[in-house]
Amino acid sequence: MGKHVIDWSEEFAELPRPVKDSIVQKSVTRTFSNNGIIYFQEDDATSFHFVISGHVRLSYLMEDGTAILYTIVPPGHSFGELGVFDGGQYPDTASAIGKTQILSVKADFNNATDRCGGQLQNALSKLIAKRYRTYIDVTKSLYLKSLQARLAQSLLRLVDSLGEKAIYHGKEVACLGSAVNQSDLGSMARGTRGNINRMLKGWEVNNWIAIENRKILVLDRESILDLTFDD
């Protein structure tokens, strides 16, 4: 199963088969229980990873000790590339959501005998450049004055990145699955769980969202998007 995750990944799908085979040869499959730590922020980065099943939470510890969640990685996507690319440390902490299986890939770009290393490094550089805008957007949202604006941006960003769908009254709508809880939303939007809960209930009364089976269904995206401009 782990061998196929390279083909699932949008970022690496176009790599030649020899490069994909090289990635698999350098990899090991690992399984983590809920909240298991895959790596800590500032650990030496020796591998990057693909999510095979489950989800991975990426968070950043601020100087004041506050943990900020900035993304959740779904199956078929990679993480931990930046530290590997520059040969330094991981800039974030990665932890499992539920039972999670990952493929960890040892990356040695300085190995002169590895003919695939250059192509893999090039793919990683394009991926990091592509995600740069996302990192900027996350940073900007942290400094919005109102919790409502921060929550709206966080919710829509997660809905778009995870890409889940649900049927509501016979219509397909975007949704945030049960892998993401209100504590996660609070960590991303810089708000307490209680305040997040009250705000979501207000949005539900307005019929902007529906909450069913621990999922948040987006019914009126435009109204939620308008909240992001309140500041």
JSON list of N, CA and C in Angstrom, two decimals, residues 185 192 229-230:
[
{"chain": "A", "resi": 185, "resn": "LEU", "atom": "N", "xyz": [-9.71, 23.95, 15.48]},
{"chain": "A", "resi": 185, "resn": "LEU", "atom": "CA", "xyz": [-10.12, 25.25, 14.92]},
{"chain": "A", "resi": 185, "resn": "LEU", "atom": "C", "xyz": [-9.69, 26.39, 15.84]},
{"chain": "A", "resi": 192, "resn": "THR", "atom": "N", "xyz": [-10.50, 30.25, 22.18]},
{"chain": "A", "resi": 192, "resn": "THR", "atom": "CA", "xyz": [-10.80, 29.14, 23.07]},
{"chain": "A", "resi": 192, "resn": "THR", "atom": "C", "xyz": [-11.86, 28.24, 22.45]},
{"chain": "A", "resi": 229, "resn": "PHE", "atom": "N", "xyz": [-13.43, 39.64, 5.78]},
{"chain": "A", "resi": 229, "resn": "PHE", "atom": "CA", "xyz": [-13.11, 41.03, 5.46]},
{"chain": "A", "resi": 229, "resn": "PHE", "atom": "C", "xyz": [-13.61, 42.01, 6.52]},
{"chain": "A", "resi": 230, "resn": "ASP", "atom": "N", "xyz": [-14.11, 41.49, 7.62]},
{"chain": "A", "resi": 230, "resn": "ASP", "atom": "CA", "xyz": [-14.69, 42.36, 8.65]},
{"chain": "A", "resi": 230, "resn": "ASP", "atom": "C", "xyz": [-13.67, 43.34, 9.21]}
]
